[in-house]
Amino acid sequence: MLAKLGLRLRIFLFFAALAAGALAALAAGLIAGYRHLASPAALSAFVEVATLAGFGILGLVVWVWFLFDLHVAKPVDLLAGALRARAHADVGGGLDASVARYLGDLAPAAASATASLSETRSALAEAVARETLRLSAENARLEALLADVPVGVLLCSAEHQLAFYNGLGVDLLQAAGAAGLGRSLFDYLHDGPLRLAYARLIATDDPDAASDLLCTTRGAAGVLAARMRLLAPKPGAAAGYVLTLRDVTADLNAYAAREALLHEVFERLGRPAANLATLIEALPDATLPDAALPLALERALQQEAGALRHAVTTLTQRHDQSRSEGWPLALTRASDLLDGLAARLQSEGLQESHDAAALLLRCNGFEVIGLLALLARRIGASPVQVSLTEDGADALIRLSWQGAVLSVADLDHWLAEAIDPATPEVTGLSVLASHATAIWPESTSTAQSLCLPLRAARREGPRPKTLSRDVAYDFDILSKAPSADLAQADLAALTYVVFDTETTGLNPAQGDEVVQIAALRIVNGRRLKTEVFDTLVNPRRAIPAASTEVHGITEAMVADAPFIEEAARRFHAFATGAVLIAHNAPFDMQFLRRTEAKTGLRFDHPILDTVLLSAVIFGQHETHTLDALTHRLGITIPEEARHTALGDALATADAFLKLLPMLQGRGLRRFEDLLTEVRRHGRLLKDLN
C-alpha cells in the first residue's frame, strides 16, 4: 500500500512516525521517573519538562523533515519528472542540475544520460530518415520496374482480395469495372478457373509450384492467359498468391480465324480433288478402239489427280498434327484434370470413379472439366466412370454409364448450353472449337459412352526442378561510380568473391588436384543468394579414401564433372572484377595458378585472407582456423556443410561480413589501409597481393 504513495508523502510519514516515537519515548521516561520519586510536589516540574522537551523534539523533527523534503524529496520528484518527460514525451533541452545540488552526482549523471538519450534519438531519427529516403527511392524504382513489366501483375489474399496491381493489370481489369484495392478479384474475372487453380496449388503443398490457366473477364468477355503462384503465408494464415495476366483475346481470335481459313481451304480442295480422281477413274480405257482420250493424256490426268489428292491428304495430316503448337493453352496433368472433375461431380452429388494414364495434355482444364460435368449432369446416371487413355499421339477421355442410348440430337442440344452459369458465352460447342476436337456417343451391350479426344498429349515425366525465383537487386549501384583506384576504394563499396576448394590431398606438388570449387559474391556489403558458383571437378586421378571421409566426394560423383581447366575458366569469369577472399588463400590459389598455362588466364585478382583479417582483429596469439574464427563470431556451420566447398565458402563470407565493421571501427576503411595492416602479420601467412 505504501508503494502507491508519493515519495514526499512517504518521507513525511516517516518523520511523523519518528516524531511520534520520540514523544512516546519521552513520555515513558518521564512517567517512569515520576513514579520512581513518588513525590506529588514534583509533578508540575515533570509536566513542564515534558512539554518543553516534546516541543523541542517535535520542532527538531519538523525542521529536519523540511530540509529533507526541500533538498532531497522534492528534487528527486523534479528530477524523475524531467527524466520521464525526456524519455516519453520527446522533450528536448538539458536538465537543470541546480535543483538537485544536494544529491551528489545524481543530477550530473541524469543530465549526462538525458544528453546521451537526446543524441541517440537524433542519430536514430537521422538514420530512420536516411533509411526511409532510401526505401522510398527503392520503392519508386520497383514501382517503375513493375509498371513497365509487359504483363499484368496482381497480388491477392487467400480470400481473393486485391492487395496490389500494376499499370497493365489495371488496364486488364478495368474492362470489367474500375479497379480497387481490397475488392474481390471475382468482381473482374470469372471465378471458376481461378478457384480451381488455387485449390490445385494448395493441394500440391509445394511453395514453388505454379499453375497456368485461361480466365475470362466479366462484361467485355476478354480471354486472359494467367499464371498463379502462391505467396509464403504468415504462420497460421492462409496463403495468398501472385497472378500474372496477359490478354490473349486477339491471339485466340487470330488463331481461330486462321484455323477456320485452313479448314475451309482443305475442305474446298479436298472434295474437288476426290471428285476429279473419281471422274478420271470413270473415263473409258484409252487402249480401247473408241477411247475418247489418248493413253498418255489419261495417265497424265491420273498422275496429277493422285498427286493433288496425296498433297491435300498430307497437308491435312500435317495441319492436324501442328494445330496445338500455337495454342495459348497450358499443359495439364491428366491426373490433375480427372481429380478436378471428380471433386466437381462429388460436389454436385454424383458418384464417379476415374482412371488416368500418365499423360500431359495441352488444354483448358477448367473448360474441359466444365464440359464433362455438364454432360454428366444431363445424363443423370450415377455412378459414372471416367477414363483417360493414350490414343496414338492424342488422348481419349471416355465418360461411361449404365443406361439408355444417348441420341445425337440430345447431345447437340446439351453442347449448345453454357458450361457454367457465370460464363454464358462459354458453351460446350465453343469448348470443342477452342480445342479443335469433337465428341460423339458410342454404345455397347454393357455400357454407354461419350468419347472426347484431346490433341497434343505426351507422356508425363517427372516434375521439373523448380527454377529459383529469388530477385537480386542493389540500387546503390545506380548512384555509385566505381573507384578507379583500388587502393583508395572504400572496403564496403568493393565487390568480393568468397571461394573455397576441396582437393584430393594437401600437396599439389605431389599430384593432388581439385575436386570441387564453390564461390559466392558480396556486393555493397551484402551476400547475394542468387549469385553462387559451385561445381565438382574431375581430378583425372583416384580420390583417396581418407580425403573422401573429409569432404564426402567420391570418384563416381566426379566421373562426369568438367576437368580443372574448364572449371577454372568458369570460375575466372565468375570472379571477374572482384576481390577474392579465402580462408588460408595460399593453399587454394596454388591450385588455381597451376592452370594458368593451360587456360591462358591469370588469377591476378586482389586477394584477402580471413586468417590475416582475424589476426588484425584478435591478435596473432589467437587460433585462426575457420572453426575457431566462426565460433568467436557466433557463426554456426551445419555439420553436413563443413568441409564442403560451398559450406566453407558460406561460413567464410559470413565471417568476413562480421569482420568488416570491426576493421572499419579500427579506422581501416580503404583497401590500401587494410593491406598495410595485413602485411604486419606476414609471419602467419604470406600476403598474395
XYZ file of C-alpha atoms in Angstrom, residues 210-562:
353
model
C 2.780 -22.578 -60.428
C -0.459 -23.125 -62.309
C -1.170 -21.870 -65.827
C -4.771 -21.196 -66.761
C -7.101 -19.264 -69.028
C -9.700 -16.998 -67.479
C -12.253 -14.557 -68.849
C -13.151 -11.039 -67.815
C -16.646 -10.050 -66.837
C -18.500 -7.739 -69.152
C -16.150 -7.483 -72.128
C -15.548 -11.256 -72.204
C -11.826 -10.911 -72.852
C -9.652 -14.020 -72.533
C -6.553 -13.781 -70.331
C -3.685 -16.245 -70.059
C -2.702 -16.335 -66.402
C -0.092 -17.897 -64.146
C -0.794 -18.299 -60.439
C 1.863 -18.819 -57.788
C 1.343 -18.981 -54.035
C 2.954 -16.467 -51.677
C 4.655 -17.615 -48.475
C 1.983 -17.219 -45.759
C 2.445 -15.914 -42.243
C 2.296 -18.575 -39.513
C -1.277 -19.734 -39.051
C -2.548 -17.773 -42.057
C -3.753 -18.980 -45.458
C -1.527 -18.316 -48.457
C -2.248 -15.506 -50.862
C -0.989 -15.603 -54.422
C 0.514 -13.606 -57.245
C -1.279 -13.660 -60.580
C 0.309 -12.587 -63.852
C -2.080 -11.838 -66.704
C -1.701 -11.484 -70.451
C -4.510 -10.632 -72.840
C -4.754 -13.395 -75.440
C -8.161 -12.464 -76.819
C -6.670 -11.223 -80.078
C -4.326 -14.235 -80.249
C -7.215 -16.653 -79.813
C -9.329 -14.827 -82.361
C -6.471 -14.787 -84.849
C -5.762 -18.444 -84.188
C -9.431 -19.343 -84.601
C -9.670 -17.317 -87.830
C -6.531 -18.965 -89.214
C -7.830 -22.389 -88.287
C -11.176 -21.662 -89.916
C -9.440 -20.467 -93.070
C -7.181 -23.512 -93.278
C -10.097 -25.815 -92.593
C -12.037 -24.165 -95.404
C -9.032 -24.406 -97.741
C -8.578 -28.120 -97.117
C -12.305 -28.716 -97.312
C -12.694 -26.890 -100.609
C -9.601 -28.502 -102.131
C -10.227 -31.971 -100.778
C -13.636 -32.520 -102.308
C -12.746 -31.373 -105.873
C -9.582 -33.463 -105.709
C -11.567 -36.528 -104.711
C -14.205 -35.800 -107.375
C -11.545 -35.309 -110.020
C -9.959 -38.622 -109.151
C -13.354 -40.345 -109.305
C -14.129 -38.832 -112.727
C -10.767 -39.854 -114.123
C -11.334 -43.398 -112.935
C -14.677 -43.358 -114.796
C -13.054 -42.384 -118.091
C -13.023 -45.112 -120.754
C -9.842 -47.097 -121.129
C -7.648 -45.291 -123.657
C -6.445 -48.593 -125.060
C -9.924 -49.406 -126.425
C -10.732 -48.501 -130.042
C -13.414 -45.991 -129.073
C -11.459 -44.312 -126.294
C -12.134 -40.591 -126.060
C -8.678 -39.614 -124.719
C -5.184 -40.631 -125.734
C -3.434 -43.010 -123.332
C -0.685 -40.513 -122.415
C -3.200 -37.794 -121.555
C -5.254 -40.126 -119.362
C -2.181 -41.273 -117.485
C -1.087 -37.656 -117.000
C -4.503 -36.732 -115.612
C -4.467 -39.730 -113.272
C -0.982 -38.851 -112.009
C -1.861 -35.206 -111.400
C -5.134 -36.108 -109.685
C -3.328 -38.628 -107.493
C -0.637 -36.087 -106.661
C -3.284 -33.487 -105.781
C -5.180 -35.925 -103.588
C -1.944 -37.032 -101.892
C -0.887 -33.395 -101.306
C -4.258 -32.494 -99.766
C -4.198 -35.602 -97.558
C -0.607 -34.986 -96.438
C -1.159 -31.284 -95.724
C -4.326 -32.071 -93.780
C -2.458 -34.583 -91.637
C 0.398 -32.150 -91.015
C -2.085 -29.430 -90.145
C -3.854 -31.703 -87.681
C -0.542 -32.599 -86.050
C 0.529 -28.957 -85.662
C -2.788 -27.447 -84.626
C -1.826 -27.379 -80.967
C 1.516 -25.622 -81.439
C 0.057 -22.136 -81.487
C -2.477 -22.683 -78.749
C -2.163 -20.379 -75.731
C -3.171 -23.335 -73.557
C -1.226 -24.687 -70.610
C -0.025 -28.236 -70.130
C -2.219 -30.044 -67.623
C -1.527 -33.390 -66.000
C -4.191 -35.950 -66.802
C -4.366 -36.985 -63.145
C -4.947 -33.369 -62.067
C -7.669 -32.977 -64.692
C -9.629 -36.037 -63.562
C -9.092 -35.216 -59.874
C -10.653 -31.813 -60.517
C -13.559 -33.432 -62.382
C -14.088 -35.889 -59.509
C -14.262 -33.056 -56.979
C -16.734 -31.201 -59.197
C -19.028 -34.217 -59.663
C -18.926 -35.151 -55.970
C -19.869 -31.593 -55.005
C -22.954 -31.998 -57.223
C -23.932 -35.315 -55.617
C -22.783 -37.579 -58.444
C -20.801 -40.707 -57.742
C -17.849 -41.399 -60.000
C -14.708 -43.418 -60.447
C -11.827 -42.490 -62.704
C -8.561 -43.753 -64.105
C -5.965 -41.615 -65.899
C -2.890 -42.513 -67.914
C 0.362 -40.701 -67.115
C -0.083 -38.028 -69.795
C 0.297 -34.287 -70.166
C -2.488 -32.546 -72.078
C -2.478 -29.123 -73.655
C -5.959 -27.984 -72.746
C -8.000 -25.525 -70.722
C -8.623 -27.662 -67.653
C -11.483 -25.531 -66.369
C -13.381 -25.685 -69.660
C -12.869 -29.445 -70.135
C -13.986 -30.140 -66.555
C -16.995 -27.856 -67.034
C -17.966 -29.607 -70.272
C -17.709 -33.103 -68.787
C -19.574 -32.051 -65.626
C -22.357 -30.549 -67.770
C -22.723 -33.766 -69.752
C -22.657 -35.916 -66.599
C -25.456 -33.800 -65.080
C -27.568 -34.055 -68.212
C -27.055 -37.829 -68.459
C -28.293 -38.121 -64.887
C -26.789 -41.568 -64.298
C -24.840 -42.366 -61.147
C -22.213 -43.616 -60.863
C -20.265 -42.598 -63.955
C -16.885 -43.962 -64.994
C -14.287 -41.591 -66.461
C -11.147 -42.898 -68.115
C -8.338 -41.052 -69.879
C -6.161 -43.218 -72.099
C -3.413 -42.728 -74.641
C -4.706 -42.844 -78.212
C -1.779 -42.683 -80.593
C -0.393 -39.163 -80.425
C -3.581 -37.968 -78.728
C -5.538 -38.767 -75.592
C -9.095 -40.067 -75.340
C -11.462 -39.238 -72.498
C -14.317 -41.711 -72.172
C -17.348 -40.889 -69.987
C -19.289 -44.140 -69.421
C -22.544 -45.017 -67.659
C -25.234 -47.656 -67.452
C -28.479 -46.571 -69.063
C -30.352 -45.637 -72.197
C -28.661 -44.868 -75.501
C -27.872 -41.159 -75.954
C -29.174 -39.635 -79.182
C -27.062 -37.270 -81.265
C -29.882 -34.700 -81.138
C -29.813 -34.637 -77.320
C -26.044 -34.352 -77.347
C -26.144 -31.409 -79.777
C -28.747 -29.708 -77.590
C -26.621 -30.099 -74.466
C -23.499 -28.841 -76.231
C -25.311 -25.590 -77.025
C -25.678 -24.879 -73.281
C -23.229 -22.839 -71.180
C -20.851 -24.990 -69.150
C -21.180 -22.575 -66.210
C -23.947 -20.026 -65.498
C -21.259 -17.460 -64.656
C -19.830 -17.708 -68.186
C -22.809 -17.892 -70.537
C -20.590 -17.202 -73.534
C -18.615 -20.437 -72.968
C -20.704 -23.304 -74.314
C -19.897 -26.925 -75.000
C -19.560 -26.124 -78.685
C -17.103 -23.287 -78.007
C -15.035 -25.580 -75.817
C -14.847 -28.154 -78.609
C -13.968 -25.458 -81.133
C -11.201 -23.943 -78.962
C -9.678 -27.400 -78.538
C -10.137 -28.343 -82.201
C -11.905 -31.558 -81.297
C -15.312 -33.249 -81.345
C -17.357 -35.525 -79.107
C -19.528 -38.465 -80.072
C -21.598 -41.188 -78.378
C -20.784 -44.876 -78.510
C -22.963 -47.764 -77.436
C -22.078 -51.326 -76.445
C -24.077 -54.127 -74.942
C -22.708 -53.361 -71.476
C -22.452 -49.541 -71.287
C -22.989 -46.212 -72.993
C -20.083 -43.812 -73.559
C -19.171 -40.348 -74.736
C -15.764 -40.103 -76.404
C -13.763 -36.858 -76.290
C -10.314 -36.875 -77.933
C -7.768 -34.263 -76.848
C -4.820 -33.429 -79.014
C -1.252 -32.591 -78.009
C -0.885 -35.332 -75.456
C 2.520 -36.568 -74.395
C 3.773 -38.870 -71.717
C 4.156 -37.425 -68.267
C 7.693 -37.172 -66.950
C 8.987 -36.263 -63.517
C 8.070 -32.796 -62.288
C 10.819 -30.423 -63.435
C 13.047 -28.856 -60.834
C 11.583 -25.551 -59.746
C 13.542 -22.580 -61.020
C 14.849 -20.125 -58.473
C 12.590 -17.124 -58.035
C 14.988 -15.046 -55.944
C 15.308 -11.481 -57.152
C 18.684 -9.770 -56.890
C 18.977 -6.009 -56.826
C 21.179 -3.273 -55.406
C 20.030 0.172 -56.444
C 23.088 1.762 -54.836
C 24.980 0.635 -57.933
C 22.967 3.184 -59.923
C 24.263 6.095 -57.866
C 27.830 4.940 -57.130
C 30.655 5.375 -59.595
C 33.190 2.524 -59.468
C 36.501 3.504 -57.931
C 39.267 3.772 -60.490
C 41.937 3.328 -57.806
C 41.535 0.071 -55.892
C 43.952 1.180 -53.184
C 41.759 4.181 -52.326
C 38.482 2.298 -52.636
C 36.162 2.020 -49.655
C 36.102 -1.562 -48.346
C 32.303 -1.536 -48.093
C 31.963 -0.486 -51.744
C 34.060 -3.279 -53.243
C 32.746 -6.444 -54.861
C 34.087 -9.646 -53.339
C 34.065 -13.283 -54.412
C 34.489 -15.634 -51.461
C 35.621 -19.097 -52.545
C 36.869 -22.437 -51.294
C 38.162 -25.634 -52.857
C 38.133 -29.300 -51.898
C 41.035 -31.441 -53.093
C 42.333 -34.989 -53.235
C 45.011 -34.063 -50.692
C 47.126 -31.275 -49.253
C 50.176 -31.377 -51.535
C 49.737 -30.167 -55.121
C 53.443 -30.733 -55.764
C 52.841 -34.457 -55.325
C 49.905 -34.554 -57.730
C 46.917 -33.613 -55.608
C 44.097 -31.982 -57.580
C 40.903 -30.010 -57.040
C 37.630 -31.966 -56.816
C 35.263 -29.073 -56.045
C 35.219 -25.277 -56.349
C 32.478 -23.107 -54.829
C 32.147 -19.354 -54.553
C 29.629 -16.613 -53.865
C 29.523 -12.855 -54.396
C 29.309 -9.975 -51.928
C 28.197 -6.634 -53.390
C 27.995 -3.431 -51.324
C 28.302 -5.380 -48.094
C 25.516 -7.835 -48.922
C 25.857 -11.524 -49.750
C 23.834 -12.339 -52.865
C 21.902 -15.594 -52.534
C 21.315 -15.801 -56.282
C 24.956 -15.467 -57.377
C 26.639 -18.726 -56.460
C 29.276 -20.772 -58.265
C 29.505 -24.460 -57.356
C 30.973 -27.253 -59.440
C 32.565 -30.633 -58.955
C 35.834 -31.204 -60.812
C 37.177 -34.382 -62.381
C 40.728 -34.653 -60.951
C 41.894 -37.215 -63.552
C 43.141 -39.376 -60.688
C 41.854 -41.512 -57.838
C 40.424 -39.820 -54.754
C 41.961 -41.291 -51.596
C 39.504 -42.765 -49.110
C 40.908 -40.510 -46.390
C 40.005 -37.433 -48.456
C 36.524 -38.764 -49.200
C 35.970 -39.156 -45.458
C 36.664 -35.427 -45.060
C 34.662 -33.868 -47.895
C 32.371 -36.748 -48.917
C 33.223 -36.577 -52.627
C 33.657 -39.923 -54.354
C 35.116 -40.872 -57.723
C 31.633 -41.738 -59.027
C 30.435 -38.214 -58.214
C 33.143 -36.559 -60.347
C 33.172 -39.039 -63.224
C 31.117 -36.754 -65.485
C 32.324 -33.455 -63.978
C 34.400 -30.952 -66.018
